CSV table of C-alpha atoms in Angstrom, one decimal:
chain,number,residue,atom,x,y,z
C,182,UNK,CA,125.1,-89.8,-153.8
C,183,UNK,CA,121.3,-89.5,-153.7
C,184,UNK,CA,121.0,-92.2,-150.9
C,185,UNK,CA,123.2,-90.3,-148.9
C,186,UNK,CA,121.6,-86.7,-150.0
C,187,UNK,CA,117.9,-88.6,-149.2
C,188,UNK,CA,119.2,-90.0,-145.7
C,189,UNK,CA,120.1,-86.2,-144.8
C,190,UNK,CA,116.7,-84.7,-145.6
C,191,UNK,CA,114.8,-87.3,-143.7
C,192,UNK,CA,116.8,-87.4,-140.9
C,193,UNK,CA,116.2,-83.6,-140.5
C,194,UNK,CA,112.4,-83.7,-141.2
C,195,UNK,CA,112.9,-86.0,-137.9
C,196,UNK,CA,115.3,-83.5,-136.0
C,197,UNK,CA,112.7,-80.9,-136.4
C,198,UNK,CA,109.5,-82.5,-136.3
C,199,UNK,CA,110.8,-83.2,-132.5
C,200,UNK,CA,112.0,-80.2,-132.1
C,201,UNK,CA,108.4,-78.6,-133.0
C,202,UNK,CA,106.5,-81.7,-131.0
C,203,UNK,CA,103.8,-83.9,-132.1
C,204,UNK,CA,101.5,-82.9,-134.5
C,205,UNK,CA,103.5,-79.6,-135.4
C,206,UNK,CA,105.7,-78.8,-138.5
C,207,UNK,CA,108.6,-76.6,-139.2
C,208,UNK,CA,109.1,-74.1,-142.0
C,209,UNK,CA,111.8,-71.7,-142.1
C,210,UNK,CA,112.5,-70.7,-138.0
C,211,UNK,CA,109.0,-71.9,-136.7
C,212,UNK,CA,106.6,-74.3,-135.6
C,213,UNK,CA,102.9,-74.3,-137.1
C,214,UNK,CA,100.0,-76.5,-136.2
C,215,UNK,CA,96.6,-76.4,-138.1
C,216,UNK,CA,93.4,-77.7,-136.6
C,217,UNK,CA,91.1,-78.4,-138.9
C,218,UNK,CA,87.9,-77.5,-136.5
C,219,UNK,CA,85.5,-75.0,-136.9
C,220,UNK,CA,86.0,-72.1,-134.4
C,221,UNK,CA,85.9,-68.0,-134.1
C,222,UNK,CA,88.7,-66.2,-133.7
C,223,UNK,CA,88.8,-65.5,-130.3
C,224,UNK,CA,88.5,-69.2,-129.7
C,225,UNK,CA,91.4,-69.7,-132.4
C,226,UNK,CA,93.4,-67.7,-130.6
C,227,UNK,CA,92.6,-69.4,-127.4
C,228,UNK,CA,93.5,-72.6,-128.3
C,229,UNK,CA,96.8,-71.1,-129.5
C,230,UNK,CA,97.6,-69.3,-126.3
C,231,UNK,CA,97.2,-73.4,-124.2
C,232,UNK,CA,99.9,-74.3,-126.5
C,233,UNK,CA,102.2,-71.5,-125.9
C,234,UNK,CA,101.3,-70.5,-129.3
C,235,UNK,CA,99.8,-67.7,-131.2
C,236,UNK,CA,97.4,-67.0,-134.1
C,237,UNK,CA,99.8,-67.8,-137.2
C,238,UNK,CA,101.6,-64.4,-138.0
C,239,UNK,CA,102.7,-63.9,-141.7
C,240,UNK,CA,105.8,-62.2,-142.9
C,241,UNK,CA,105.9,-63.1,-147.0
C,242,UNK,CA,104.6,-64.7,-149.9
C,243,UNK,CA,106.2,-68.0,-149.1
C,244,UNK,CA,104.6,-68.5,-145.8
C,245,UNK,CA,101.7,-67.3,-146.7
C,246,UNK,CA,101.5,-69.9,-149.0
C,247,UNK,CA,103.1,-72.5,-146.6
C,248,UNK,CA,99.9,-71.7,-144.0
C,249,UNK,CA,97.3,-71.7,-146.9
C,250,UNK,CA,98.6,-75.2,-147.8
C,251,UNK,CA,98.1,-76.4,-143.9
C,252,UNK,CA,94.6,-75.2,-144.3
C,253,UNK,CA,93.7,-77.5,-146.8
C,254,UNK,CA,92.0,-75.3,-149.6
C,255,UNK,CA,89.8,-73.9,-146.3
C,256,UNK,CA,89.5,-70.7,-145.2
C,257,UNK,CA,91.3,-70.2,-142.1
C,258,UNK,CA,91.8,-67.3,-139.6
C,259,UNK,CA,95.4,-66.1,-139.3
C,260,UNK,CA,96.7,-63.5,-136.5
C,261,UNK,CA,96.0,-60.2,-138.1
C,262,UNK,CA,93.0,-57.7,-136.4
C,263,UNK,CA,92.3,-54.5,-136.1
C,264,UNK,CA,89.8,-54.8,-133.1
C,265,UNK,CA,91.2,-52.0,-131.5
C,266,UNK,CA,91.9,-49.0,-134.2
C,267,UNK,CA,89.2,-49.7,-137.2
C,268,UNK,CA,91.4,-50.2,-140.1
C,269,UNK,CA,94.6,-50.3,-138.3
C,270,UNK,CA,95.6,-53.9,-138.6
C,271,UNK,CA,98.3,-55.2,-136.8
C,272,UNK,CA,99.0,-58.9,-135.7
C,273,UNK,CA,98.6,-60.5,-132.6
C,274,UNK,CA,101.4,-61.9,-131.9
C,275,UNK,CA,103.2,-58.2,-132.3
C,276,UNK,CA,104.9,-59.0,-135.1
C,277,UNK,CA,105.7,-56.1,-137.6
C,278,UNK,CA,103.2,-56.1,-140.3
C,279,UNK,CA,105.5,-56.0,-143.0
C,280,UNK,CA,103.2,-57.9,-146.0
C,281,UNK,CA,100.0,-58.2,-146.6
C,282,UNK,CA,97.7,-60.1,-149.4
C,283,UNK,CA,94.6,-58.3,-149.2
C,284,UNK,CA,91.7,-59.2,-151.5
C,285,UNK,CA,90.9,-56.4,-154.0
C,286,UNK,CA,87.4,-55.4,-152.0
C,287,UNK,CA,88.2,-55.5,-148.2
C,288,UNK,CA,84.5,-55.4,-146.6
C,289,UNK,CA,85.9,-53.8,-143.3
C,290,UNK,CA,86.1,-50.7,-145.5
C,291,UNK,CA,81.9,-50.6,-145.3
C,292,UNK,CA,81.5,-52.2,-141.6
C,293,UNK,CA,83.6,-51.6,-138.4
C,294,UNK,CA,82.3,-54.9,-136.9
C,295,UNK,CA,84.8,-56.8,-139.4
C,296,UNK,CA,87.9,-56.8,-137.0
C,297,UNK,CA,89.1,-60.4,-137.9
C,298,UNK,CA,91.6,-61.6,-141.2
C,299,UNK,CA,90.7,-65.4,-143.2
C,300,UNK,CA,92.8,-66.4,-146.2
C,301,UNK,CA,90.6,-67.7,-149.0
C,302,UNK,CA,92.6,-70.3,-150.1
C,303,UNK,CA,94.5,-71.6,-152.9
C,304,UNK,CA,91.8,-71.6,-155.5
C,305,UNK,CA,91.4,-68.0,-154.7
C,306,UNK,CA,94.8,-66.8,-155.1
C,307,UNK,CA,95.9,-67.2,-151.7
C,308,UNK,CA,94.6,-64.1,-150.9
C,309,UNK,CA,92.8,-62.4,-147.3
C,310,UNK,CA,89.8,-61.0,-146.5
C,311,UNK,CA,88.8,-59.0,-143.1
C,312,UNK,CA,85.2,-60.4,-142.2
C,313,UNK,CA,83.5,-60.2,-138.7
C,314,UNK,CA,85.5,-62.3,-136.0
C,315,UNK,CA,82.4,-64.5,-134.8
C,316,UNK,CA,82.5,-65.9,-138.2
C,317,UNK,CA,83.3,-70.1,-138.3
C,318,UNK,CA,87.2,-71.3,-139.9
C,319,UNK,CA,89.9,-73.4,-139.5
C,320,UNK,CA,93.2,-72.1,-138.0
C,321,UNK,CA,96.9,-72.4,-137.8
C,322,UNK,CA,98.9,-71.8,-134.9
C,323,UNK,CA,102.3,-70.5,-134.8
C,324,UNK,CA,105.3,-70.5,-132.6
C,325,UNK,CA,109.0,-70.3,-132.1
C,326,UNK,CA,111.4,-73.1,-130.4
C,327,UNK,CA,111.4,-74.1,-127.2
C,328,UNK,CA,114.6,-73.4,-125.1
C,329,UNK,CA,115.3,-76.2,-123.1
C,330,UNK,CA,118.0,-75.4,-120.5
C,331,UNK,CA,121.3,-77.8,-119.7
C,332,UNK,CA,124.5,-77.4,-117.9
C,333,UNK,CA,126.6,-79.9,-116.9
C,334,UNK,CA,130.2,-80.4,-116.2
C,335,UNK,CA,131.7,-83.6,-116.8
C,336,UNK,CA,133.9,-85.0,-114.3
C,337,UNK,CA,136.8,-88.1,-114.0
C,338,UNK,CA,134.1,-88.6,-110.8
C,339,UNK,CA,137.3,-89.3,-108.5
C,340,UNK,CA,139.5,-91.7,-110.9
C,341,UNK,CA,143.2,-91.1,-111.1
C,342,UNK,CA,145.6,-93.0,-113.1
C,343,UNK,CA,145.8,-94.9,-116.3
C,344,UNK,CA,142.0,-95.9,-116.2
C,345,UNK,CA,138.7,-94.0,-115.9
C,346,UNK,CA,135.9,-94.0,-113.5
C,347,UNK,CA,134.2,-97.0,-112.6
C,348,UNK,CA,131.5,-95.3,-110.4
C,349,UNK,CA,129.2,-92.4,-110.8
C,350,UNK,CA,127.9,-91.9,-107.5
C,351,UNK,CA,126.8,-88.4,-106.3
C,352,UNK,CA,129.0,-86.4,-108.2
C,353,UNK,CA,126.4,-85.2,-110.6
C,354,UNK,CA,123.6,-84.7,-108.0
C,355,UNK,CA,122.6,-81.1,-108.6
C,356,UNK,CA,123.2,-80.9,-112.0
C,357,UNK,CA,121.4,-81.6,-115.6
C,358,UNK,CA,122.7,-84.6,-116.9
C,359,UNK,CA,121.6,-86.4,-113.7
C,360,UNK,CA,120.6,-89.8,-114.4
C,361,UNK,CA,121.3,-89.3,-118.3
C,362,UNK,CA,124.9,-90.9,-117.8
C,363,UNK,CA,126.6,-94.6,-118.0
C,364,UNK,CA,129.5,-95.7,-117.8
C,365,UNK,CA,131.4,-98.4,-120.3
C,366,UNK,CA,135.2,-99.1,-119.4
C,367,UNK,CA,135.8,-95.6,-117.9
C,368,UNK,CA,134.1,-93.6,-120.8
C,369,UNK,CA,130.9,-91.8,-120.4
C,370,UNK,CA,127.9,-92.4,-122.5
C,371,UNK,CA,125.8,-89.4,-122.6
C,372,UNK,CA,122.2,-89.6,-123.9
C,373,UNK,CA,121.0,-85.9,-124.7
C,374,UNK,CA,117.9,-85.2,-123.2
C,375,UNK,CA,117.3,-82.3,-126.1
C,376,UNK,CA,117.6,-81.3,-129.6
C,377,UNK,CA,119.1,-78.1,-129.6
C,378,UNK,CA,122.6,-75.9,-129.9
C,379,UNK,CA,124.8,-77.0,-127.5
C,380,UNK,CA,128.3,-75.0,-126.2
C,381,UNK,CA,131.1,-77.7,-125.7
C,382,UNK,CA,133.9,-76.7,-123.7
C,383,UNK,CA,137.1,-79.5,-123.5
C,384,UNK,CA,140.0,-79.2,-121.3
C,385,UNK,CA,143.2,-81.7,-121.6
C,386,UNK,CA,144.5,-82.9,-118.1
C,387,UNK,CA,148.2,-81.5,-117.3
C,388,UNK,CA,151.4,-83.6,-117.5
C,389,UNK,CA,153.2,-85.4,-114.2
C,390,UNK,CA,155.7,-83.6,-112.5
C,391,UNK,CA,158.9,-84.8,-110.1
C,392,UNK,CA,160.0,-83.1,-106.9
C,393,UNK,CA,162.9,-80.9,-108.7
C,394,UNK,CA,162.3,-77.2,-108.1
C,395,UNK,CA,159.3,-75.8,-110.1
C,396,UNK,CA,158.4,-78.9,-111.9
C,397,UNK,CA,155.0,-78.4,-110.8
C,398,UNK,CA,154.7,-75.2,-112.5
C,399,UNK,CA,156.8,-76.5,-116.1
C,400,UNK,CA,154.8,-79.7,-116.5
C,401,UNK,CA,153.0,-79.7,-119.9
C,402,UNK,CA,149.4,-77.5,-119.9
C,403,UNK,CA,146.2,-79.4,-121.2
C,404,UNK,CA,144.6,-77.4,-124.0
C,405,UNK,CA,140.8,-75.7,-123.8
C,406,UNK,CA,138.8,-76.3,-127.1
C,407,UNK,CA,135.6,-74.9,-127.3
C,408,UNK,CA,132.5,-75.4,-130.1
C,409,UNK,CA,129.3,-74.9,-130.4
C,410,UNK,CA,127.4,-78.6,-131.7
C,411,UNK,CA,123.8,-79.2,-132.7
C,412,UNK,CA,123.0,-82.5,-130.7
C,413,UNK,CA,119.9,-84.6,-131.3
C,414,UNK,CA,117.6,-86.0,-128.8
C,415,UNK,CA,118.0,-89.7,-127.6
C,416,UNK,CA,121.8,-89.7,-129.7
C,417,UNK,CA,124.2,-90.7,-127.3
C,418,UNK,CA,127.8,-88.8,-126.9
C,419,UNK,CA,130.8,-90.5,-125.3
C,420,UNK,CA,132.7,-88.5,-123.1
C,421,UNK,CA,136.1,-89.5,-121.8
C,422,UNK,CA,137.6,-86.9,-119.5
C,423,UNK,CA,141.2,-86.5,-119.4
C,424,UNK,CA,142.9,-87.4,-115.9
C,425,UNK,CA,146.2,-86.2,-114.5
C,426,UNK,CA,149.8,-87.5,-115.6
C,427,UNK,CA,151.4,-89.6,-113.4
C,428,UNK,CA,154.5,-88.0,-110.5
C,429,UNK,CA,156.9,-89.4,-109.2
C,430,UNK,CA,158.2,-88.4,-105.6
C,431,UNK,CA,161.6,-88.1,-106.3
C,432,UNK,CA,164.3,-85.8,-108.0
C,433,UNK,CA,165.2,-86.3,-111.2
C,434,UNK,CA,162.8,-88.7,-111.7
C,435,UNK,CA,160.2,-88.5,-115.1
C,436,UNK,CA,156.4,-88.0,-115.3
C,437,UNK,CA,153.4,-89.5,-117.0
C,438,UNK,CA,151.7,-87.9,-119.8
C,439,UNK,CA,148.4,-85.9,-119.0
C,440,UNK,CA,145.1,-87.4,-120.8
C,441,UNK,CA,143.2,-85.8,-123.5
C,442,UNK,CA,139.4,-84.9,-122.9
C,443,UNK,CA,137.2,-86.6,-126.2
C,444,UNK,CA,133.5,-86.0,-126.9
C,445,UNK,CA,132.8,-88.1,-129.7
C,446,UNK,CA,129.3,-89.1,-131.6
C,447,UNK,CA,128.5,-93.1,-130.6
C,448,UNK,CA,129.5,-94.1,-134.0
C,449,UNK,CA,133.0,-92.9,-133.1
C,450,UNK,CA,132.6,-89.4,-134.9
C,451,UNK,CA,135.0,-87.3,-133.0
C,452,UNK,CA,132.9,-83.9,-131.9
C,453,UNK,CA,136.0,-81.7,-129.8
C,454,UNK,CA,139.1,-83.2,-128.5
C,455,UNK,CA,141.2,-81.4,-126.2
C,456,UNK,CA,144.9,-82.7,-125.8
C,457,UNK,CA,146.6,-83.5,-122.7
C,458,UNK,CA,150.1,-81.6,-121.5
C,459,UNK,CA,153.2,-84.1,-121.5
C,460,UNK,CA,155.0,-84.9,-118.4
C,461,UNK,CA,158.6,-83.6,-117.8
C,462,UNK,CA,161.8,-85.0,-116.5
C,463,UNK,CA,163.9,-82.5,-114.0
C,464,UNK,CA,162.5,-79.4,-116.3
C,465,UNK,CA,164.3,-75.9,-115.4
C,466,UNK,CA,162.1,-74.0,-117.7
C,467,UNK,CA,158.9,-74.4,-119.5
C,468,UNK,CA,158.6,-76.1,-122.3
C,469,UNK,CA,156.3,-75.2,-125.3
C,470,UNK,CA,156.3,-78.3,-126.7
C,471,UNK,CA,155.4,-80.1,-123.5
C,472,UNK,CA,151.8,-77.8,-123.4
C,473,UNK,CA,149.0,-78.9,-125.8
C,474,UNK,CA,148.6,-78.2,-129.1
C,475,UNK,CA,145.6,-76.3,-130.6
C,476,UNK,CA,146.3,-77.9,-134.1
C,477,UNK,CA,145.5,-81.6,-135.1
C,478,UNK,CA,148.8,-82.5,-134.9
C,479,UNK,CA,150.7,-83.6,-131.6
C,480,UNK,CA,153.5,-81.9,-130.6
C,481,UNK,CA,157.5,-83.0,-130.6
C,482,UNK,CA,159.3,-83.8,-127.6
C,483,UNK,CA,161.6,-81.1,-126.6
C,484,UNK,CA,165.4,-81.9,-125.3
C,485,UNK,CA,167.8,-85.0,-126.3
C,486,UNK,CA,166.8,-86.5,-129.4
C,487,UNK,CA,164.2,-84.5,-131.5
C,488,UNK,CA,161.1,-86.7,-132.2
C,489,UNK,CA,158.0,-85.6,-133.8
C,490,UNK,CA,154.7,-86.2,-132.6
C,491,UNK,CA,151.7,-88.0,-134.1
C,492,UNK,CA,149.2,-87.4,-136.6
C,493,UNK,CA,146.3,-86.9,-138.2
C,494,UNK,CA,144.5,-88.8,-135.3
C,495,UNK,CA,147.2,-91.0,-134.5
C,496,UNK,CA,149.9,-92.0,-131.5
C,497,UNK,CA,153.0,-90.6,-131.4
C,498,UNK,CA,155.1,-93.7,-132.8
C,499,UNK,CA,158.5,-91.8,-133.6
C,500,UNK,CA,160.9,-92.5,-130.8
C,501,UNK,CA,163.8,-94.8,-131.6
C,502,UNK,CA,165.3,-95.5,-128.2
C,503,UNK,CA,165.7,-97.0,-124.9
C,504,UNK,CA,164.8,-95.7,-122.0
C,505,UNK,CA,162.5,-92.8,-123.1
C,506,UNK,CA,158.7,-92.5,-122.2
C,507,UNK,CA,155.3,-94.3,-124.1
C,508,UNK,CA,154.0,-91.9,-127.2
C,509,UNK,CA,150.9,-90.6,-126.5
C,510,UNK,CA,147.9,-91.9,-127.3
C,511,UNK,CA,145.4,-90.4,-130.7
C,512,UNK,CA,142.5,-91.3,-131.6
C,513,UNK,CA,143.0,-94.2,-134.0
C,514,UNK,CA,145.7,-95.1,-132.7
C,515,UNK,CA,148.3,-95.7,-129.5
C,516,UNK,CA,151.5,-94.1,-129.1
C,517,UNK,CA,154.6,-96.2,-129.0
C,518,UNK,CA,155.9,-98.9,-126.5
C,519,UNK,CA,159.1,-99.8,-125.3
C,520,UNK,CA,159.9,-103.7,-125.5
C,521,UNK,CA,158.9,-104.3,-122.1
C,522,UNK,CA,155.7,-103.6,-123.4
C,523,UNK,CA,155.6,-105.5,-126.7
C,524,UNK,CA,157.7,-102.6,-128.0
C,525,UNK,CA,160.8,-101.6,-129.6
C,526,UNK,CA,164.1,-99.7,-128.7
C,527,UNK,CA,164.8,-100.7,-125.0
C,528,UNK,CA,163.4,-100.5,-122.2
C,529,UNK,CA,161.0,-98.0,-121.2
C,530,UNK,CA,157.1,-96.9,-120.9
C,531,UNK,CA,154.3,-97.5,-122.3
C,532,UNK,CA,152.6,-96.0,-125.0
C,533,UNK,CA,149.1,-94.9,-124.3
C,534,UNK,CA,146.3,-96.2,-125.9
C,535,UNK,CA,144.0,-94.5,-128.7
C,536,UNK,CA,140.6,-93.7,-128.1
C,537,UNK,CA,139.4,-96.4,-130.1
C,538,UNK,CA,141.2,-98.7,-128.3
C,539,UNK,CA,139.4,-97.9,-124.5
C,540,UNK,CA,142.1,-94.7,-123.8
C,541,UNK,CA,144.2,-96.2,-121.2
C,542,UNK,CA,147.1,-94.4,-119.8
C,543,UNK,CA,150.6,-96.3,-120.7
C,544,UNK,CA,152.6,-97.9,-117.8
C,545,UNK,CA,156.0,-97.1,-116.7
C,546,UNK,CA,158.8,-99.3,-116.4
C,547,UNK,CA,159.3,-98.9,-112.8
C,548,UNK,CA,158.0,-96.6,-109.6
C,549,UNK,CA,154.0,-97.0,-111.2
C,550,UNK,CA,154.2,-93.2,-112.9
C,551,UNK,CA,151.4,-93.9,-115.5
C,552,UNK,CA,150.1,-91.4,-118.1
C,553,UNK,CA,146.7,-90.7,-117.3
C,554,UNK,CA,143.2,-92.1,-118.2
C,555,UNK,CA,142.8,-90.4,-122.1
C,556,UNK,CA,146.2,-91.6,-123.8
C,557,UNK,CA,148.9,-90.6,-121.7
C,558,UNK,CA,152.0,-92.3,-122.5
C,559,UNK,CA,154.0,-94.0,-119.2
C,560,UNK,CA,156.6,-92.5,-117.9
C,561,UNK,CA,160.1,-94.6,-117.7
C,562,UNK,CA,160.1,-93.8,-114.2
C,563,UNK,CA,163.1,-94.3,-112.6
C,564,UNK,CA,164.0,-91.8,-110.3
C,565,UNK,CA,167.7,-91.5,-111.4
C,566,UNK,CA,166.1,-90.2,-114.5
C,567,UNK,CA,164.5,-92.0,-118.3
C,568,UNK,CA,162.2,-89.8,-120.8
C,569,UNK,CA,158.8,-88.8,-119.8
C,570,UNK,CA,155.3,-89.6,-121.8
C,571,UNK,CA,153.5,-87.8,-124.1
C,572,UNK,CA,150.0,-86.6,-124.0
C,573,UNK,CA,147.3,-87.8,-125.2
C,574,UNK,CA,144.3,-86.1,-127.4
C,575,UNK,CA,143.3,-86.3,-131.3
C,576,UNK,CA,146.9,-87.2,-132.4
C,577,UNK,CA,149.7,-88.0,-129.9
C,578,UNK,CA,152.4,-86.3,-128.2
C,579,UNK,CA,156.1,-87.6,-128.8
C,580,UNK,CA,158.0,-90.2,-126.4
C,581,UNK,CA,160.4,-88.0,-123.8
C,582,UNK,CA,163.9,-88.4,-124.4
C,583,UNK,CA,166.2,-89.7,-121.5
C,584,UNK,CA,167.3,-86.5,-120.8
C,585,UNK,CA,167.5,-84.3,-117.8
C,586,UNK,CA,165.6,-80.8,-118.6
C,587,UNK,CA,163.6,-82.5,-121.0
C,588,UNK,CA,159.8,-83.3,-121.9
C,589,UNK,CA,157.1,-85.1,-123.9
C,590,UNK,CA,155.3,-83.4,-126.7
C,591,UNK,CA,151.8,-82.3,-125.5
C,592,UNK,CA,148.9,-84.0,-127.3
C,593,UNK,CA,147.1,-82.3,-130.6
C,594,UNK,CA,143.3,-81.1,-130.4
C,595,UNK,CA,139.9,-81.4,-132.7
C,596,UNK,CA,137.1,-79.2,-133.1
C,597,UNK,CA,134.2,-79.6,-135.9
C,598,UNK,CA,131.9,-76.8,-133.9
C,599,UNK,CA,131.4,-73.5,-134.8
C,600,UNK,CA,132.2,-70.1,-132.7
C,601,UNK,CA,135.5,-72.1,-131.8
C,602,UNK,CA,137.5,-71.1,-128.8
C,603,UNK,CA,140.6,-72.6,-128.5
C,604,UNK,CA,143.6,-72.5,-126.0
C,605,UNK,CA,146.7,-74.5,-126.2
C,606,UNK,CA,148.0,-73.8,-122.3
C,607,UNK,CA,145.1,-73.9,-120.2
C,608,UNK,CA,145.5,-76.5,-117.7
C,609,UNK,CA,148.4,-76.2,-115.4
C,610,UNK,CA,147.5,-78.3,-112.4
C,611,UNK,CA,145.5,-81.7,-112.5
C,612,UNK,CA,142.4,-83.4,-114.6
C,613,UNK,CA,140.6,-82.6,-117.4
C,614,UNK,CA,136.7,-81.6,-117.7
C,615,UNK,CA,133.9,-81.4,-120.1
C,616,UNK,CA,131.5,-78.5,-119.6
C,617,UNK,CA,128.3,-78.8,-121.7
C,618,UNK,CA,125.5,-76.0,-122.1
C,619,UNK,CA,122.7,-75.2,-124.4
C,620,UNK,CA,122.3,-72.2,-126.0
């Protein structure tokens, strides 16, 4: 247990230290930097001001301390002056002076040409003295962090189907993350250019539809998961966004399963995952179940035979018979295949596969209806009828029964981040996308 509490302390001394820069330290909110170089105050504050810095303002006991330490047992000039009102000190920076640590005999009291504040060090009780600002000390610098701005949307860059992008191209011309992106087997490898907040925003692709009246408008939603992450510079994130469920043109035909969107840490550390919505086969209504759930779980199919979806990260594996659609895909794990796949129960699609196993969409048994590129499970595709797929995301949605007015169960979502925003039906019409912004 101490190894792993030791490993977390050092690797946030490192987080900060490059959040403050070379040569500066953090202490509660800021970034300091002493030089140990003999110069006035003006010329302190100088060399402050280059580094988009000030004179070190001090707010309690603790820093004052903290900043005494940095000096080394020097005296060292520190932000507070009263140059302009004699006696009136204030601190450069603008900071409210809310503490002070005045020496018992301030000198400025008997001369009006000592403007400037030193602290006198450790062995003198960290304590400060006002004495004439053309004096000689060391210094310590003080500033906030830098904001580093970043938006970028993620893309499936022009893929459809069961498989990802194998191309970047253009698309993210114009935006932050240009040149900061790779692909490996249609997944996205991300390498953050910052350490800093960052505001993640997942959206699951929607399900496959057939040419029945209004199956475009039924077909399973993909969900919208939003969190707020702290990312670390040079870490890389894999991205897969979610593409759109197979259709098939045909009435009373059944659709692929919409793809779930994944950000996940490159040691396979899922971030935010936003499920895909499930296809549908010759739906005369919506379907709740077919739209993405918000929760871990995925959801059941909804008409013929009821079965449940996956979970806790897995592929939907309950379906028990022939002719019905692929599970989708979790994160673990795939959803379930028919025999024609290396299967069970009949024939019928393909279950798609788990993030960890590359995220393909499942095939169909006939007409090429696929689930989509993030777990999707195939579609049986005929178009006389067979059970849709399920969508993919953190756990799988259920195989579709053969059944006419039926549907996969839409995938189930993830979200670790904080300030969470989550919507189960957000997607109605095509791929997912991953929008990422600091803040």
């Amino acid at each position: 247990m101490m190894m792993v509490r030791n490993y977390i302390v050092f690797k946030y001394f490192f987080i900060l230290l490059d959040i403050c820069g070379e040569g500066w330290t953090y202490f509660n909110g800021f970034c300091y930097f002493t030089n140990s170089s003999c110069a006035t105050w003006e010329a302190a504050l100088s060399s402050c001001l280059s580094s988009n810095a000030s004179l070190a303002s001090i707010t309690s006991q603790e820093e004052n301390i903290y900043v005494q330490h940095k000096h080394g047992g020097e005296t060292g000039w520190i932000g507070l002056q009263d140059r302009r009102s004699n006696g009136n000190f204030t601190w450069i920076d603008g900071t409210e002076v809310n503490f002070t640590y005045w020496a018992q005999i301030r000198t400025n009291k008997f001369s009006s040409d000592q403007n400037c504040v030193h602290t006198l060090g450790p062995s003198l009780g960290y304590l400060w003295k006002d004495v004439t600002c053309t004096a000689c000390h060391t210094f310590t610098c003080k500033r906030g962090f830098p904001f580093i701005s970043f938006s970028a949307r993620f893309t499936n860059l022009g893929a459809t189907g069961r498989f990802g992008p194998t191309s970047i191209g253009s698309h993210y011309d114009g935006q932050s993350n240009k040149g900061q992106v790779t692909l490996s087997s249609g997944i996205q490898i991300w390498r953050v250019p910052h350490t800093g907040s960052y505001r993640i925003e997942a959206v699951g692709a929607s399900g496959g539809f057939d040419t029945e009246i209004n199956t475009r408008i039924y077909r399973g939603r993909g969900a919208q998961i939003i969190g707020t992450f702290k990312l670390f510079k040079g870490e890389l994130i894999k991205i897969l966004v979610g593409q759109e469920g197979g259709s098939i043109n045909a009435k009373g035909g059944s659709a692929g399963g919409g793809g779930g969107s994944f950000v996940v840490r490159n040691h396979n550390t899922p971030l935010i995952i936003a499920g895909g919505g499930a296809g549908i086969e010759s739906a005369t209504l919506r379907y709740s179940n077919a739209d993405a759930s918000v929760y871990t779980n995925g959801n059941a199919n909804a008409g013929g035979t009821h079965w449940e979806g996956g979970r806790n990260g897995n592929g939907a594996t309950a379906a028990d018979s022939g002719n019905s659609g692929g599970g989708g895909g979790g994160f673990y794990s795939s959803g379930r295949s028919s025999t024609n796949f290396g299967g069970s129960q009949g024939r019928g699609g393909e279950g798609g596969k788990g993030f960890l196993q590359g995220g393909a969409g499942g095939r169909s048994y006939v007409n090429s209806v696929p689930g989509g590129f993030g777990g999707g499970g195939g579609a049986y595709g005929s178009t006389t009828g067979g059970g849709a797929g399920g969508g993919g995301g953190y756990s799988g949605g259920a195989s579709g029964d053969n059944d006419v007015d039926s549907s996969g169960g839409g995938g189930g979502s993830f979200n670790i981040g904080i300030d969470q925003s989550n919507s189960c039906c957000y997607n109605d019409m095509g791929h997912g996308y991953v929008i990422v912004t600091s803040v």
